mmCIF file of C-alpha atoms and ligand atoms in Angstrom:
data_model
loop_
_atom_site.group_PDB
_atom_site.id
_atom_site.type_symbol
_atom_site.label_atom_id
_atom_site.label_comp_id
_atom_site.label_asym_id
_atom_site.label_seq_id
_atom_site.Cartn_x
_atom_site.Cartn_y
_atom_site.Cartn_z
ATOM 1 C CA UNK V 308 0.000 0.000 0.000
ATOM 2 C CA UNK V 309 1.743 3.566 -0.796
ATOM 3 C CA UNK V 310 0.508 6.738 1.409
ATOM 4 C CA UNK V 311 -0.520 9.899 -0.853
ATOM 5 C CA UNK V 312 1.268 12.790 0.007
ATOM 6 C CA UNK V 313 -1.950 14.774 0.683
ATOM 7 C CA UNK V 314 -3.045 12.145 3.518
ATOM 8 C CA UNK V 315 0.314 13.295 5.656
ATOM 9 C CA UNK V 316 -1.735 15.409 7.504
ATOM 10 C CA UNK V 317 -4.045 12.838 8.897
ATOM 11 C CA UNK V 318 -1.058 10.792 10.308
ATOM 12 C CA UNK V 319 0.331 11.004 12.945
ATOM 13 C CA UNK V 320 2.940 13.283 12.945
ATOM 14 C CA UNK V 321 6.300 11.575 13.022
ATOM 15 C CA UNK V 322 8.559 14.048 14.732
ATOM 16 C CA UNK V 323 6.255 15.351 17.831
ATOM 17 C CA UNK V 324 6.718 19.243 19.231
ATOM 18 C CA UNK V 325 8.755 19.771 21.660
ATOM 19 C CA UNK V 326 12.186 18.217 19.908
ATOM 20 C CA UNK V 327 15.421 20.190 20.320
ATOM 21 C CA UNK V 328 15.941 20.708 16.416
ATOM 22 C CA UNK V 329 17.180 24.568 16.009
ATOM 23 C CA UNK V 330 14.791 26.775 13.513
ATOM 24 C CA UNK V 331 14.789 26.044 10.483
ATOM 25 C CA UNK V 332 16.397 22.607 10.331
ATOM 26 C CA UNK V 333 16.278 20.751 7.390
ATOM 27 C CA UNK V 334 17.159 17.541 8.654
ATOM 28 C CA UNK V 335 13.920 17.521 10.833
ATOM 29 C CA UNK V 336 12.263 18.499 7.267
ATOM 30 C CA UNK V 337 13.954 15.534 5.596
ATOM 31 C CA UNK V 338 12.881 13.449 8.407
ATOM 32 C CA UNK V 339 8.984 14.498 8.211
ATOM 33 C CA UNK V 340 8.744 14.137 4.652
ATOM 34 C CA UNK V 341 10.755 10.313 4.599
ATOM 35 C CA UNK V 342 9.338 8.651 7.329
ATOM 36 C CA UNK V 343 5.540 9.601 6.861
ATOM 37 C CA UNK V 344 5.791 7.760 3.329
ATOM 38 C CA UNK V 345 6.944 4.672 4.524
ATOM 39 C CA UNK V 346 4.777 1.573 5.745
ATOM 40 C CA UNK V 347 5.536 0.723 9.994
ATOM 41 C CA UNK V 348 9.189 2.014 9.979
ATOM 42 C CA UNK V 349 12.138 1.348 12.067
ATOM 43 C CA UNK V 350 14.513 3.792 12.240
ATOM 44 C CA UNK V 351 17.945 2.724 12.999
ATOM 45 C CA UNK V 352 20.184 6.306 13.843
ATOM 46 C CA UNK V 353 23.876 6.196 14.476
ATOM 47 C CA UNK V 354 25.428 9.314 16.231
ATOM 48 C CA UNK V 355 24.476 12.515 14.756
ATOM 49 C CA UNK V 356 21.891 15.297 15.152
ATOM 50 C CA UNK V 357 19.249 12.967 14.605
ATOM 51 C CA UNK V 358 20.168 11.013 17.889
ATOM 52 C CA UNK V 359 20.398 14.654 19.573
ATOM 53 C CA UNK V 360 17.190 16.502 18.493
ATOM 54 C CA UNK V 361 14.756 13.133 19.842
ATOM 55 C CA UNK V 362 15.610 14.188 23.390
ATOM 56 C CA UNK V 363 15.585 11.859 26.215
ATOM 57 C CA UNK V 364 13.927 9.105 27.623
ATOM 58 C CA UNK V 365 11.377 8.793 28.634
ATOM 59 C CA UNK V 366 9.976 12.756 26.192
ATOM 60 C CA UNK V 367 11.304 11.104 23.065
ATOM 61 C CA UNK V 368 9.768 12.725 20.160
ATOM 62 C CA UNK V 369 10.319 10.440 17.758
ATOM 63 C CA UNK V 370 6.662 8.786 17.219
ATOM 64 C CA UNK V 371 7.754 5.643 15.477
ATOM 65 C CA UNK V 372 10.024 2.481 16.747
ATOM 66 C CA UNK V 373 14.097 3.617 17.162
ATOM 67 C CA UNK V 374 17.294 2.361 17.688
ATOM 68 C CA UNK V 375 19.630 4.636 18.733
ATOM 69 C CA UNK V 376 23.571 2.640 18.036
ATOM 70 C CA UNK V 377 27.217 3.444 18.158
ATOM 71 C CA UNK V 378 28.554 5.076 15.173
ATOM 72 C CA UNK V 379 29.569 2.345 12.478
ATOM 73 C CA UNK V 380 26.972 -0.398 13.905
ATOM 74 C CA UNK V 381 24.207 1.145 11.874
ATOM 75 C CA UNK V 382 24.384 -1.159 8.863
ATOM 76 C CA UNK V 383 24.858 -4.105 10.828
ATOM 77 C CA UNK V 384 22.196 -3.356 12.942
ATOM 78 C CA UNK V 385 19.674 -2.880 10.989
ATOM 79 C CA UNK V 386 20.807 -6.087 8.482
ATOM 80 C CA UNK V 387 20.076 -7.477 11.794
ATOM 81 C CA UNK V 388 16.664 -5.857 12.221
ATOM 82 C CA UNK V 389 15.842 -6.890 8.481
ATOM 83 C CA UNK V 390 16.254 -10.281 9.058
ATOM 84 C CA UNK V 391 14.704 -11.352 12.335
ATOM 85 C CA UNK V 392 11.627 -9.410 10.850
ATOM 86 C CA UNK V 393 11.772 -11.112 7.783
ATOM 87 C CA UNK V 394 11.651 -14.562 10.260
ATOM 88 C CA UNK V 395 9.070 -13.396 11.982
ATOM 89 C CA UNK V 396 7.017 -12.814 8.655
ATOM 90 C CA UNK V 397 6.681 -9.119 9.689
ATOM 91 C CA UNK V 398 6.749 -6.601 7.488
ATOM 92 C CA UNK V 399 8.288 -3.586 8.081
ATOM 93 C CA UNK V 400 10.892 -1.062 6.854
ATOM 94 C CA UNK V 401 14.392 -1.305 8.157
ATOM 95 C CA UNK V 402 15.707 2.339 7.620
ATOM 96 C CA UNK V 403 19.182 4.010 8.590
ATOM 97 C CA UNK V 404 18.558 7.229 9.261
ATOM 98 C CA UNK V 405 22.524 8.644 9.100
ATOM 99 C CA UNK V 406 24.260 12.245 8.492
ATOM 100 C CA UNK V 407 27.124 12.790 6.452
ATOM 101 C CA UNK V 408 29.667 12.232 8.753
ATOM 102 C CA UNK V 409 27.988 8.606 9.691
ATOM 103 C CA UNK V 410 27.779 7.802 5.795
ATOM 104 C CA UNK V 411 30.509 9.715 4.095
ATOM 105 C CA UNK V 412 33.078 8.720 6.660
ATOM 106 C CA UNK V 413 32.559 6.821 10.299
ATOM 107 C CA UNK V 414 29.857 4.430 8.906
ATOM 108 C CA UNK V 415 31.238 3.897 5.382
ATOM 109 C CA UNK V 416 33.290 0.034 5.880
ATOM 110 C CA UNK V 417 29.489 -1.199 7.633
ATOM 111 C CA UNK V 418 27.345 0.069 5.002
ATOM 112 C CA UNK V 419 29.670 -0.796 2.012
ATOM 113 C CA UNK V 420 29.590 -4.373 3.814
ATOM 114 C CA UNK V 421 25.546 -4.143 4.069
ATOM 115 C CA UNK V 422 24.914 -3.350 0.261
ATOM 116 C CA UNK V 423 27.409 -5.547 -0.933
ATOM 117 C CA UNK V 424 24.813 -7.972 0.810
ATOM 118 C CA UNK V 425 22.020 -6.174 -0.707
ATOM 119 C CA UNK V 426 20.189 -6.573 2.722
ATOM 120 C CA UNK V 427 16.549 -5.342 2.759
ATOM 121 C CA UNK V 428 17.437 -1.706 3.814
ATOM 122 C CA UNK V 429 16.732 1.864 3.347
ATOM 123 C CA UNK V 430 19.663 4.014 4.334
ATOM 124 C CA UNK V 431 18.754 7.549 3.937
ATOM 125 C CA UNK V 432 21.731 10.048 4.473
ATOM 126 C CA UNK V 433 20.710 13.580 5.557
ATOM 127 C CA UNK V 434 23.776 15.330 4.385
ATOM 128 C CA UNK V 435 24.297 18.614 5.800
ATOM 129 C CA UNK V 436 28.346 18.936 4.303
ATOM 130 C CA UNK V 437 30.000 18.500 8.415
ATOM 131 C CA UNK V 438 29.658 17.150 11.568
ATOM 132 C CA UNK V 439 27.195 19.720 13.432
ATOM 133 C CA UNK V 440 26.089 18.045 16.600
ATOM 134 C CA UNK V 441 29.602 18.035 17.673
ATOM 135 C CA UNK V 442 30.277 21.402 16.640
ATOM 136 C CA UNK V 443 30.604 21.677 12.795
ATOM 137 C CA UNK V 444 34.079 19.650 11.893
ATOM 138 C CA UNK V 445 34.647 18.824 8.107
ATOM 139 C CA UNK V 446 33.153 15.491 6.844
ATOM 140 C CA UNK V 447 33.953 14.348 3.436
ATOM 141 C CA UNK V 448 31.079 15.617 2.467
ATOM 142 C CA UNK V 449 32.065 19.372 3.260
ATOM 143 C CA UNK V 450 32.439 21.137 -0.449
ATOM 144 C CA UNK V 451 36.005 22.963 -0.950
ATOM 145 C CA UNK V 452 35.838 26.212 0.623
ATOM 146 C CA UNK V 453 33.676 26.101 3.222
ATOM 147 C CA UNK V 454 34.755 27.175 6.946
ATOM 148 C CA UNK V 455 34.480 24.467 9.585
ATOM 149 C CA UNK V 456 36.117 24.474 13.298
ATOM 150 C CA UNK V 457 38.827 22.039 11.222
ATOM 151 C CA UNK V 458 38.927 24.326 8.138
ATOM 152 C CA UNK V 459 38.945 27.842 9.449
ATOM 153 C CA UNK V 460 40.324 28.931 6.188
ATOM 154 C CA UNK V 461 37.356 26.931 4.072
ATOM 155 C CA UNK V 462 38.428 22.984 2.993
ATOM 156 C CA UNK V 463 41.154 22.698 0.492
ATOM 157 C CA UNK V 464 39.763 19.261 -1.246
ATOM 158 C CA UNK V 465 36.932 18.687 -3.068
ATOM 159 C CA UNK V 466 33.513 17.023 -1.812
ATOM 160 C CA UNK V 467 33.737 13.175 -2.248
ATOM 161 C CA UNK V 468 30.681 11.460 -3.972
ATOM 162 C CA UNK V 469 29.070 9.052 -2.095
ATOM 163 C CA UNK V 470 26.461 8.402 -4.313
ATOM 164 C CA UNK V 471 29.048 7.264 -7.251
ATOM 165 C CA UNK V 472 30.643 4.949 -4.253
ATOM 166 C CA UNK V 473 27.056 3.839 -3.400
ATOM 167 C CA UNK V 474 26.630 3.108 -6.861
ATOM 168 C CA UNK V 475 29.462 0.678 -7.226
ATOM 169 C CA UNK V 476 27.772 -1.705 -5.252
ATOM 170 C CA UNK V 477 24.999 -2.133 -7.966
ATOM 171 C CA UNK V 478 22.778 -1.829 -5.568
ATOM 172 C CA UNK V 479 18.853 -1.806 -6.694
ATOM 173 C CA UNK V 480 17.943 2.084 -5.992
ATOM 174 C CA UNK V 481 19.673 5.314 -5.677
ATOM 175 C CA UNK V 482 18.398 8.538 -5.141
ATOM 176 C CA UNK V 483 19.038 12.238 -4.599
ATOM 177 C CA UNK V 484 16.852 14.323 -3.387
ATOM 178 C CA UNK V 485 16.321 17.950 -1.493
ATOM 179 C CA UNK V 486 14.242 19.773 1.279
ATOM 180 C CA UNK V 487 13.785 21.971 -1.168
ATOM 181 C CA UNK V 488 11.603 19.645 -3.118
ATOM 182 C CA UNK V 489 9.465 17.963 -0.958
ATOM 183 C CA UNK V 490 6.974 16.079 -3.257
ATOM 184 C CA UNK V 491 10.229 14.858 -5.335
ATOM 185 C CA UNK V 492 11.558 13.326 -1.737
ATOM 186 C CA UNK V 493 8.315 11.390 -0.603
ATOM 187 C CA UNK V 494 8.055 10.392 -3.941
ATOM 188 C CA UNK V 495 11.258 8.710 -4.105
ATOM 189 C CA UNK V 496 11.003 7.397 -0.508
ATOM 190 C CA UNK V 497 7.723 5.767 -1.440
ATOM 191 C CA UNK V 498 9.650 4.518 -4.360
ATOM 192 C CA UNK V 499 12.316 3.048 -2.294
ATOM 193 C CA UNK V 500 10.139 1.635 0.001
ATOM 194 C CA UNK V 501 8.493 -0.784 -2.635
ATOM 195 C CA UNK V 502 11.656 -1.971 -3.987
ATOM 196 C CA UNK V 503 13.906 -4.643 -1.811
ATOM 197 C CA UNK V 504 17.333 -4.756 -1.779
ATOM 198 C CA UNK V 505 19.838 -2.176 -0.557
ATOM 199 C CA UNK V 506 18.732 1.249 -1.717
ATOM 200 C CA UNK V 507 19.796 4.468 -0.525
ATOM 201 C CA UNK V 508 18.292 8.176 -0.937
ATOM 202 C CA UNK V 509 20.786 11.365 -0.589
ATOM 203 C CA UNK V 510 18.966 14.541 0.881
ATOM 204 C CA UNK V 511 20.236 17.554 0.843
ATOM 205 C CA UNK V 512 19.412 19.068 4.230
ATOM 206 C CA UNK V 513 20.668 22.029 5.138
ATOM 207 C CA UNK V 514 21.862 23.432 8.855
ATOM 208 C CA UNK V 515 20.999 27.035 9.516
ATOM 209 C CA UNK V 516 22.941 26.830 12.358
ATOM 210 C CA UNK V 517 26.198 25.796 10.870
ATOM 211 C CA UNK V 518 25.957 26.837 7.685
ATOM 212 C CA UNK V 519 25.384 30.215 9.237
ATOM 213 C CA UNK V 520 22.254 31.144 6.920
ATOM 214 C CA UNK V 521 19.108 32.212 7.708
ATOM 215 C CA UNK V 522 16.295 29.519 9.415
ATOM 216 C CA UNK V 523 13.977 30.796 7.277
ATOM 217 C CA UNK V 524 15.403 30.451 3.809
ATOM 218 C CA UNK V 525 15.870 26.571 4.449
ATOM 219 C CA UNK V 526 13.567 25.012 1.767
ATOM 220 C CA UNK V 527 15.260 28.041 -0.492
ATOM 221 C CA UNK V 528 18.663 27.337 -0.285
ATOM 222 C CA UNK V 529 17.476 23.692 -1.026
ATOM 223 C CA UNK V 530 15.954 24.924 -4.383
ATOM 224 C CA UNK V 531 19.109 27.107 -5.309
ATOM 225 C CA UNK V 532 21.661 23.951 -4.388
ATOM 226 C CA UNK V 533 19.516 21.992 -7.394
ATOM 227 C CA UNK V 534 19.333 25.623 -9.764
ATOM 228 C CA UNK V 535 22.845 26.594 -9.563
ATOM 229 C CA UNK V 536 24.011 23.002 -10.415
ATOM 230 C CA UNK V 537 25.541 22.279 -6.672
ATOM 231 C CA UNK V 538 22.920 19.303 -5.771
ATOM 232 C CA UNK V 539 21.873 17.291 -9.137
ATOM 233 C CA UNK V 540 18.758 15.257 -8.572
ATOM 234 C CA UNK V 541 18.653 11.743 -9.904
ATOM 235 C CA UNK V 542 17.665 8.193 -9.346
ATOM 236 C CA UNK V 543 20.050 5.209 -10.442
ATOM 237 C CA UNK V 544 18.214 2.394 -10.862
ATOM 238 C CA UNK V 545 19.984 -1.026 -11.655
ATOM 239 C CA UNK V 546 22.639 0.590 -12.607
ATOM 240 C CA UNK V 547 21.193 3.197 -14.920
ATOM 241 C CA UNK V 548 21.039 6.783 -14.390
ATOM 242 C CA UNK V 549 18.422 8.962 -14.678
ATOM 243 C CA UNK V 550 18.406 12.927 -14.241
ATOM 244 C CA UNK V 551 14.939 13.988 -12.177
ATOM 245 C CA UNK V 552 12.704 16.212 -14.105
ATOM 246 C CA UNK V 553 12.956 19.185 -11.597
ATOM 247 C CA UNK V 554 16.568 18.774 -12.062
ATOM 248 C CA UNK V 555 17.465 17.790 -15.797
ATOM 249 C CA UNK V 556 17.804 21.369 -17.531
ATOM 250 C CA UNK V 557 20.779 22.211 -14.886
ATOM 251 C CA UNK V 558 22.878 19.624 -16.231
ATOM 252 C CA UNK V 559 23.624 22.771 -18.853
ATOM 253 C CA UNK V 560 25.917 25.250 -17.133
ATOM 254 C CA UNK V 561 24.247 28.313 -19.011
ATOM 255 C CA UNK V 562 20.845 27.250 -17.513
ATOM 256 C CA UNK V 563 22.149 27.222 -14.068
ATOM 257 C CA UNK V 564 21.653 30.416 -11.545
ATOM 258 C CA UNK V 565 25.248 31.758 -10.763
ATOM 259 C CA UNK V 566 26.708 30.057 -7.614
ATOM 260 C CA UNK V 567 27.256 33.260 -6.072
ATOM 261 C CA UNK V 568 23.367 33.304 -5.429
ATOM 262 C CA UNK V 569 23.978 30.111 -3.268
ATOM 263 C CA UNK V 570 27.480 30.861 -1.589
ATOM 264 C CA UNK V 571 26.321 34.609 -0.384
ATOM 265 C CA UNK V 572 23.766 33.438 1.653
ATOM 266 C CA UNK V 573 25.521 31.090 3.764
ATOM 267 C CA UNK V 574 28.381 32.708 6.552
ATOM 268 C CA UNK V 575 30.803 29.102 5.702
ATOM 269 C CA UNK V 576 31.082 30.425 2.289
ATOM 270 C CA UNK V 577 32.239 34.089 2.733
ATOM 271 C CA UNK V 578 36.193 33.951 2.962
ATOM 272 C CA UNK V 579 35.994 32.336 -0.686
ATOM 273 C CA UNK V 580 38.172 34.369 -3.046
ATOM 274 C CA UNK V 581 37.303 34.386 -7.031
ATOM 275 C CA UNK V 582 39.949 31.528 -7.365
ATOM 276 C CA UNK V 583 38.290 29.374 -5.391
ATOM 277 C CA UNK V 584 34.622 29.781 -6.532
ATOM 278 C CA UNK V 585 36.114 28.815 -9.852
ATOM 279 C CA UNK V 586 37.816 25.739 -8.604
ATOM 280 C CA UNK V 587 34.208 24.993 -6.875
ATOM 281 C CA UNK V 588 32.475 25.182 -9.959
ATOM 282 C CA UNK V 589 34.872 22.809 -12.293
ATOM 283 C CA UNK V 590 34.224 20.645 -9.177
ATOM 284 C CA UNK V 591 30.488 20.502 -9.678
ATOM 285 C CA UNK V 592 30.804 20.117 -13.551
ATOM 286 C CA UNK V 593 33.088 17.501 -13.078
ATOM 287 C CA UNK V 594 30.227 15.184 -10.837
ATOM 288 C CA UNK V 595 27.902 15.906 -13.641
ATOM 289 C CA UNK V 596 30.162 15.128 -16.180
ATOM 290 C CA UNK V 597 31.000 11.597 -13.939
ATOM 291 C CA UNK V 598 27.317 11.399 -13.224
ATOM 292 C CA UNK V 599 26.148 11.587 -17.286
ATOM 293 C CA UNK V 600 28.844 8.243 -17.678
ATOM 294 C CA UNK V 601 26.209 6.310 -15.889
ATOM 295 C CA UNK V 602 22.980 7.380 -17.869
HETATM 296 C C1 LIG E 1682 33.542 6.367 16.557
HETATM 297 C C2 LIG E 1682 33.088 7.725 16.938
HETATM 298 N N1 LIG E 1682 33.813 8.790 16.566
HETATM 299 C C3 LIG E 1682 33.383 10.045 16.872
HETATM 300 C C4 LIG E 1682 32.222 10.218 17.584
HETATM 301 C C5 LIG E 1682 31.778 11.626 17.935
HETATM 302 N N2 LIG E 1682 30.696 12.046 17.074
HETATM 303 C C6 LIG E 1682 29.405 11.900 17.429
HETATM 304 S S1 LIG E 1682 28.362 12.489 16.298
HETATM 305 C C7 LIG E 1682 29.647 12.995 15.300
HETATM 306 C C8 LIG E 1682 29.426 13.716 14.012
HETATM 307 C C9 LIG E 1682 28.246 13.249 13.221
HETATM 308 O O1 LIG E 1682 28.203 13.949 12.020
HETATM 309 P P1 LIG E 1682 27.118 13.630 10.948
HETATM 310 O O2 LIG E 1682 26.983 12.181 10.742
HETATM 311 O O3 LIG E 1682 27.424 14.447 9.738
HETATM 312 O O4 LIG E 1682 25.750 14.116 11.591
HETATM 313 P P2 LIG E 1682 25.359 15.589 12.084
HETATM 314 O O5 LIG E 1682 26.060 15.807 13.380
HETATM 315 O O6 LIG E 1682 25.793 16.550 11.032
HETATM 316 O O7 LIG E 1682 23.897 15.534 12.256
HETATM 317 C C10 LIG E 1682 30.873 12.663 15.874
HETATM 318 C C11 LIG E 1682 32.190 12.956 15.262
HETATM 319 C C12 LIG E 1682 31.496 9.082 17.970
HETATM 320 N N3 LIG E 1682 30.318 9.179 18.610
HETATM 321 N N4 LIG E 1682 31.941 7.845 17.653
HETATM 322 S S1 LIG E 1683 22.784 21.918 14.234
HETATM 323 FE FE1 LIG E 1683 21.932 21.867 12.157
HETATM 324 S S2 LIG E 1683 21.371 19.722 11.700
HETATM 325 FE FE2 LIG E 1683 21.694 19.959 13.930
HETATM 326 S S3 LIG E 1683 19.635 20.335 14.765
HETATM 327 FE FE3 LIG E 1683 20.583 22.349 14.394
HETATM 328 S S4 LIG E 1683 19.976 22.921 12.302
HETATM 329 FE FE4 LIG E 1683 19.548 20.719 12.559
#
């Protein structure tokens, strides 16, 4: 059975009031949107904001069945979830709910092992570019340029790909997908959730707080990572890549909206000189010049 978008409101909510996620977060967005498509999820969370915001036994505001585990367990927890369900004849979704830093980096050998099994799992990375419940430290996922506590004068290497490594692993379903486009997000959750195998969903979430932007431009800066060409939207499915249809025209630079319009409204991006807003932008032509190989 798939839930219609329009009946979200007549569920109960996911993510009760009263959590400790700062204004504006889009990793609580991300969350709302995911895990209100998905049929009697479980929601395995390794160490990140998304273990902080719940608060604590026994207030938790998370309204569906957690598992809160050690860093680079999440994988093999949840492979363990999947299974004794699948014993028991129950049917659920086994979901790892993971940031960047949990995916990108700390959590990377467990899922790589997990997908190479192609156990029945839906990892779903909200990827906010650092580690900000510990107090914003570069991930791999941090794009060149932008401050962090452990790049005060903005990251000298590029942003890695995880979705390309993801894809390796011929895995069943891929996705990328933004708080800035909400219908496109439960739609491809709903997607994954009717497909078995290992399939994993990117989401662009961003962190107000961090990213030192305003709360209420969230959703916005969401839209402008897909129009300026920073955050392509796509689904690999078997293997084959497909550009989403919000997202297709931006694979030509001339139809994308000048970076600037996305770096100026975030504090991480404002020590970047000319130079380096070049080198940024042969990075992000370069992923969708990697990313069109696998159409
Ligand atoms: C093995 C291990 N190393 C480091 C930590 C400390 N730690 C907890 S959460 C975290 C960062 C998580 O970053 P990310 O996954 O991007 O999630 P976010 O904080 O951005 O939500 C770190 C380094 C830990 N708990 N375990
Ligand atoms: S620090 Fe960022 S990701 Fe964490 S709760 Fe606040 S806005 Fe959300």
């Amino acid at each position: 059975m798939s839930i219609k978008i329009e009946d979200m409101l007549d569920r109960p909510d996911v993510l009760l009031r009263g959590n400790f996620a700062c204004a504006g977060c889009g990793l609580s967005i991300a969350y709302r949107s995911v895990i209100s498509a998905l049929e009697r999820p479980i929601v395995v969370i390794p160490a990140c904001c998304a273990s902080v915001i719940q608060s604590l036994h026994p207030n938790v505001t998370y309204n569906v069945p957690t598992l809160n585990i050690a860093f680079a367990a999440h994988a093999s927890a949840a492979s363990g979830i999947s299974r004794a369900k699948k014993k028991r004849n129950e049917k659920v979704t086994t979901v790892v709910w993971s940031g960047d830093g949990g995916t990108y980096d700390i959590g990377l050998a467990t899922w790589s092992g997990a997908a190479e099994r192609n156990e029945n799992i839906l990892h779903c990375c909200y990827d906010n570019g650092f580690y900000s419940n510990t107090g914003a430290q570069r991930s791999g996922a941090t794009p060149r340029g932008a401050v962090t506590t452990t790049t005060p004068f903005g990251k000298q290497e590029k942003r890695k790909s995880v979705a390309r490594i993801m894809a390796a692993h011929d895995i069943p379903y891929i996705a990328t997908a933004s708080v800035g486009y909400l219908r496109d997000l439960y739609t491809k959750a709903q997607k994954a959730s009717q497909i078995r195998g290992y399939r994993f969903i990117l989401i662009d979430a961003p962190c107000p707080t961090g990213w030192n932007s305003d709360p209420a431009i969230t959703p916005e800066l969401g839209e402008l990572a897909v129009k300026t060409g920073y955050f392509p939207l796509y689904e690999i499915e078997n293997g084959k890549l497909t550009f989403s249809k919000r997202g297709e025209k931006y694979r030509d630079p001339n139809k994308r909206i000048p970076i600037d319009e996305y770096l100026k409204r975030q504090g991480r991006f404002k020590s970047m000189s000319p130079q380096q807003i070049d080198t940024l932008k042969s990075d992000i032509q370069y992923e969708w010049e990697r990313l069109s190989r696998l159409e």
